[in-house]
Amino acid sequence: MNSIEIDYTLPAPVCMRACFTVRGFTTLLGRSGVGKTSLLRALAGLLPGQGTPWGGLAPERRPIGYLPQHTLLFPHLSVLENTAYALRRPERLTQARALLDGLGLAPLAARRPDELSGGQAKRVALARALAHGAKLLLLDEPSAGLDTMTRDATLDWLANIAATRGIPVLAATHDHDVAARADQVALLAEGRIIQHGPARAVFSAPASRVAAELLGYDNIFERGGALWAAHAGAIRLDPAGAYFRVRAVRETGTGLRLICGPDPCLTVELPQGRAADYPPGAQIRLSLTGAVRLG
């Protein structure tokens, strides 16, 4: 699997130093405003930044395909013509058609952008980015505006591109569910990459409170002099567990969601049961064995 080492320093609009590896389908996970888009734009040569790779090269000389949140397809051109736009050779339409066919987009070739769904438009924009021989794809919030089913299909498609074509993909997102579908994850906070590595390793062992919050852990608490984190579904009823008092309960589409306390205050998801079985004030016993120690 091809990889690219990133080491970039940005003075503005967000001051940062980002060092990590893009390998396969990699997500850059961070809160809104932390500088994810700025880093992508700097890598593409559209913002001032110093580092490797391609630091100092003009944007048009960088072998990068950059897809902002809006696909920016030309509305008066067909999918085929949009894909071929970056090509200058006489056989460009033939090459574009072959690319669309290889990406499973051939049936869309004659359509105009206003005839495409959101997911289709993103895929066509990616095809156009691939057409000029990009060695790195930069995607800003690739799941924005997509429903869950389309989002998942688009992310699977991206992962397949990275795997079969050997082109590293870096996708910026604030959504930990999107990040969880990647091969690699880099967490951006406090002007730097605070943790990175294979997605499974990062999600199962956050290194800090900030990392756990970014990764979607519902509960972060102190116990036994250490800091711990746990997903709501990892805390279970246990006759031998510690006593907690139910503060609030709500039925959801997948079960029950309880707020328990007093120390620590925990959010618990139960796959079954009725809200009436856990009235506020009731005592229950919970196991915290599903929690992970931070740091």
Coordinates of C-alpha atoms in Angstrom, one line a residue:
M1 CA 0.0 0.0 0.0
N2 CA 1.5 3.3 -1.1
S3 CA 2.1 6.0 1.6
I4 CA 3.2 9.6 1.8
E5 CA 4.9 11.3 4.7
I6 CA 3.3 14.7 5.6
D7 CA 5.4 17.3 7.5
Y8 CA 3.9 20.8 7.1
T9 CA 4.0 24.0 9.1
L10 CA 1.3 26.7 8.6
P11 CA 1.7 30.2 9.9
A12 CA -2.0 31.2 9.2
P13 CA -5.0 31.2 9.2
V14 CA -4.4 28.5 11.8
C15 CA -0.9 28.1 13.2
M16 CA 0.1 24.4 13.2
R17 CA 2.7 21.8 12.6
A18 CA 1.3 18.5 11.2
C19 CA 3.5 15.4 10.9
F20 CA 1.8 12.1 10.0
T21 CA 1.7 9.4 7.3
V22 CA -1.1 9.1 4.7
R23 CA -1.4 5.4 4.0
G24 CA -4.4 4.0 2.0
F25 CA -7.6 5.7 3.0
T26 CA -6.6 8.1 5.8
T27 CA -8.9 10.5 7.7
L28 CA -7.8 13.7 9.3
L29 CA -10.2 14.0 12.2
G30 CA -10.7 17.3 14.1
R31 CA -13.3 19.7 15.3
S32 CA -14.6 22.5 13.1
G33 CA -12.2 25.4 12.9
V34 CA -9.2 23.4 14.0
G35 CA -7.5 23.9 10.6
K36 CA -8.3 20.7 8.6
T37 CA -9.3 22.6 5.5
S38 CA -6.3 24.9 5.8
L39 CA -3.9 22.0 5.9
L40 CA -5.5 20.4 2.8
R41 CA -5.2 23.8 1.0
A42 CA -1.6 24.2 2.0
L43 CA -0.8 20.7 0.7
A44 CA -2.5 21.6 -2.6
G45 CA -0.4 24.9 -2.7
L46 CA -3.4 27.1 -2.3
L47 CA -2.3 28.5 1.1
P48 CA 1.2 29.5 2.4
G49 CA 2.9 26.6 4.1
Q50 CA 6.3 25.0 4.4
G51 CA 7.2 21.3 4.4
T52 CA 7.2 18.1 2.5
P53 CA 6.0 16.8 0.1
W54 CA 6.0 19.3 -2.8
G55 CA 6.7 22.4 -0.6
G56 CA 7.6 25.4 -2.7
L57 CA 6.0 24.0 -5.9
A58 CA 3.3 25.9 -7.7
P59 CA -0.2 24.5 -7.3
E60 CA -0.3 23.4 -10.9
R61 CA 2.9 21.4 -10.6
R62 CA 1.8 19.4 -7.6
P63 CA 0.5 15.8 -8.4
I64 CA -2.5 16.3 -6.2
G65 CA -6.2 15.9 -6.7
Y66 CA -8.1 18.3 -4.4
L67 CA -11.8 18.1 -3.9
P68 CA -13.4 20.8 -1.7
Q69 CA -16.7 20.4 0.0
H70 CA -18.5 21.6 -3.1
T71 CA -17.8 19.4 -6.1
L72 CA -17.5 22.4 -8.5
L73 CA -18.4 20.4 -11.6
F74 CA -18.9 22.5 -14.7
P75 CA -22.7 22.6 -15.1
H76 CA -22.7 22.9 -18.9
L77 CA -20.4 19.8 -19.4
S78 CA -21.4 16.2 -19.3
V79 CA -19.8 13.8 -16.8
L80 CA -17.5 12.6 -19.6
E81 CA -16.5 16.1 -20.5
N82 CA -16.0 17.1 -16.9
T83 CA -13.7 14.1 -16.4
A84 CA -11.7 14.9 -19.5
Y85 CA -11.3 18.6 -18.7
A86 CA -7.9 18.2 -17.1
L87 CA -6.5 16.2 -20.0
R88 CA -4.9 17.9 -23.0
R89 CA -4.1 15.0 -25.3
P90 CA -6.1 14.3 -28.5
E91 CA -7.4 11.0 -27.0
R92 CA -8.5 12.7 -23.8
L93 CA -12.2 11.6 -24.2
T94 CA -11.1 8.0 -24.8
Q95 CA -8.9 8.1 -21.7
A96 CA -11.7 9.8 -19.6
R97 CA -14.2 7.1 -20.8
A98 CA -11.8 4.3 -19.7
L99 CA -11.3 6.0 -16.3
L100 CA -15.1 6.2 -15.8
D101 CA -15.5 2.6 -16.8
G102 CA -12.8 1.5 -14.4
L103 CA -14.5 3.5 -11.5
G104 CA -17.9 2.0 -12.3
L105 CA -19.2 5.4 -13.5
A106 CA -19.6 4.7 -17.2
P107 CA -23.5 4.7 -17.1
L108 CA -23.3 8.4 -16.0
A109 CA -21.0 9.6 -18.8
A110 CA -23.7 11.5 -20.8
R111 CA -25.4 13.1 -17.8
R112 CA -25.1 16.7 -16.7
P113 CA -24.2 17.6 -13.1
D114 CA -27.8 18.7 -12.4
E115 CA -28.9 15.1 -13.2
L116 CA -26.6 13.5 -10.6
S117 CA -27.3 12.7 -7.0
G118 CA -25.0 14.1 -4.3
G119 CA -23.0 10.9 -4.0
Q120 CA -22.7 10.6 -7.8
A121 CA -21.5 14.1 -8.1
K122 CA -18.7 13.5 -5.5
R123 CA -17.6 10.4 -7.4
V124 CA -17.5 12.2 -10.7
A125 CA -15.5 15.1 -9.1
L126 CA -13.0 12.4 -7.8
A127 CA -12.8 10.9 -11.3
R128 CA -11.8 14.3 -12.6
A129 CA -9.2 14.7 -9.9
L130 CA -7.8 11.2 -10.8
A131 CA -7.7 12.0 -14.5
H132 CA -4.5 14.1 -14.5
G133 CA -2.5 11.4 -12.6
A134 CA -2.8 12.6 -9.0
K135 CA -0.5 10.8 -6.5
L136 CA -2.5 12.1 -3.5
L137 CA -6.2 12.8 -3.2
L138 CA -7.3 15.5 -0.8
L139 CA -10.9 15.5 0.2
D140 CA -12.6 18.0 2.4
E141 CA -15.6 16.5 4.3
P142 CA -16.4 13.9 1.6
S143 CA -19.6 12.8 3.4
A144 CA -21.1 16.3 3.7
G145 CA -24.7 16.4 2.4
L146 CA -25.0 12.7 2.0
D147 CA -27.5 10.4 3.6
T148 CA -26.1 7.5 5.7
M149 CA -26.5 4.8 3.0
T150 CA -24.9 7.0 0.3
R151 CA -22.2 8.1 2.7
D152 CA -21.2 4.6 3.5
A153 CA -21.2 3.5 -0.2
T154 CA -19.0 6.6 -1.1
L155 CA -16.5 5.9 1.7
D156 CA -16.3 2.2 0.6
W157 CA -15.7 3.4 -2.9
L158 CA -12.9 5.7 -1.7
A159 CA -11.2 2.9 0.3
N160 CA -11.4 0.7 -2.8
I161 CA -9.7 3.4 -4.9
A162 CA -6.9 3.7 -2.4
A163 CA -6.4 -0.1 -2.2
T164 CA -6.7 -1.0 -5.9
R165 CA -5.1 2.0 -7.5
G166 CA -2.4 2.6 -4.9
I167 CA -3.3 6.3 -4.5
P168 CA -3.3 7.5 -0.9
V169 CA -6.4 9.4 0.1
L170 CA -6.5 12.0 2.8
A171 CA -10.1 13.0 3.9
A172 CA -10.7 15.8 6.4
T173 CA -13.7 15.2 8.6
H174 CA -15.2 16.2 12.0
D175 CA -17.3 13.0 12.0
H176 CA -15.8 10.1 14.1
D177 CA -18.2 7.7 12.3
V178 CA -16.5 8.6 9.0
A179 CA -13.1 8.3 10.5
A180 CA -13.8 4.8 11.8
R181 CA -14.2 3.6 8.3
A182 CA -10.7 4.6 7.3
D183 CA -7.5 2.5 7.1
Q184 CA -5.6 5.2 9.1
V185 CA -6.6 8.1 11.3
A186 CA -4.8 11.3 12.3
L187 CA -6.3 13.4 15.1
L188 CA -5.7 17.1 14.7
A189 CA -6.1 19.4 17.8
E190 CA -4.2 22.1 19.5
G191 CA -2.2 23.0 16.4
R192 CA -0.7 19.6 15.9
I193 CA -1.4 15.9 15.3
I194 CA -2.0 14.5 18.7
Q195 CA -2.3 10.8 17.7
H196 CA -2.2 8.8 14.5
G197 CA -2.0 5.3 13.3
P198 CA -4.2 2.4 12.1
A199 CA -7.9 3.2 12.7
R200 CA -8.6 0.2 14.9
A201 CA -5.6 0.9 17.1
V202 CA -6.4 4.6 17.5
F203 CA -10.1 4.0 18.2
S204 CA -9.4 1.3 20.8
A205 CA -6.7 3.2 22.6
P206 CA -7.1 7.0 22.7
A207 CA -4.0 8.6 24.2
S208 CA -5.7 11.5 25.9
R209 CA -9.0 13.1 26.9
V210 CA -9.0 15.3 23.8
A211 CA -8.4 12.2 21.6
A212 CA -11.2 10.3 23.3
E213 CA -13.6 13.2 22.8
L214 CA -12.7 13.4 19.1
L215 CA -13.2 9.6 18.7
G216 CA -16.7 9.8 20.1
Y217 CA -16.3 8.3 23.6
D218 CA -19.5 9.1 25.6
N219 CA -17.9 8.8 29.0
I220 CA -14.6 10.2 30.3
F221 CA -14.0 9.9 34.0
E222 CA -11.5 9.5 36.8
R223 CA -11.3 6.3 38.8
G224 CA -8.5 4.9 40.9
G225 CA -6.2 7.9 40.2
A226 CA -6.4 7.4 36.5
L227 CA -8.4 8.8 33.6
W228 CA -10.7 6.4 31.7
A229 CA -13.0 6.5 28.7
A230 CA -15.9 4.2 27.7
H231 CA -18.6 4.1 25.0
A232 CA -22.1 4.1 26.3
G233 CA -22.6 0.6 24.9
A234 CA -19.5 -0.7 26.7
I235 CA -21.0 -0.2 30.1
R236 CA -23.3 -3.1 31.1
L237 CA -25.6 -4.2 33.8
D238 CA -23.7 -6.5 36.2
P239 CA -25.1 -8.0 39.4
A240 CA -21.6 -7.8 40.8
G241 CA -20.9 -4.3 39.6
A242 CA -20.8 -0.9 41.3
Y243 CA -24.0 0.8 42.4
F244 CA -25.2 3.8 40.4
R245 CA -28.4 5.8 40.6
V246 CA -30.5 6.5 37.5
R247 CA -30.9 10.2 36.9
A248 CA -32.7 10.1 33.6
V249 CA -33.9 7.5 31.1
R250 CA -35.0 7.7 27.5
E251 CA -36.2 5.1 25.0
T252 CA -34.4 5.2 21.6
G253 CA -34.8 3.3 18.4
T254 CA -32.2 0.8 19.5
G255 CA -32.9 0.4 23.2
L256 CA -32.6 2.6 26.3
R257 CA -30.2 5.5 27.1
L258 CA -29.6 6.1 30.8
I259 CA -27.9 8.9 32.6
C260 CA -26.5 7.5 35.9
G261 CA -24.5 9.0 38.8
P262 CA -23.4 10.4 41.0
D263 CA -19.7 9.7 40.7
P264 CA -18.8 9.3 37.9
C265 CA -21.8 10.5 35.9
L266 CA -22.2 8.0 33.1
T267 CA -24.2 7.6 29.9
V268 CA -25.3 4.0 29.4
E269 CA -26.9 2.4 26.4
L270 CA -28.9 -0.8 27.0
P271 CA -30.0 -2.9 23.9
Q272 CA -33.3 -3.8 25.5
G273 CA -35.7 -3.0 28.3
R274 CA -38.4 -0.5 29.1
A275 CA -38.0 3.0 30.5
A276 CA -40.5 2.1 33.2
D277 CA -38.0 -0.5 34.5
Y278 CA -35.4 2.2 35.3
P279 CA -37.2 5.1 36.8
P280 CA -35.2 8.1 38.0
G281 CA -33.9 7.4 41.5
A282 CA -33.6 3.6 41.0
Q283 CA -30.3 1.9 41.9
I284 CA -28.6 -0.3 39.3
R285 CA -25.3 -2.1 39.3
L286 CA -22.9 -1.5 36.4
S287 CA -19.7 -3.0 35.1
L288 CA -17.0 -0.6 33.9
T289 CA -14.8 -3.4 32.5
G290 CA -15.4 -2.0 29.0
A291 CA -13.6 1.2 29.8
V292 CA -10.1 2.0 28.5
R293 CA -7.4 3.8 30.3
L294 CA -6.2 7.0 28.7
G295 CA -2.6 7.8 28.2

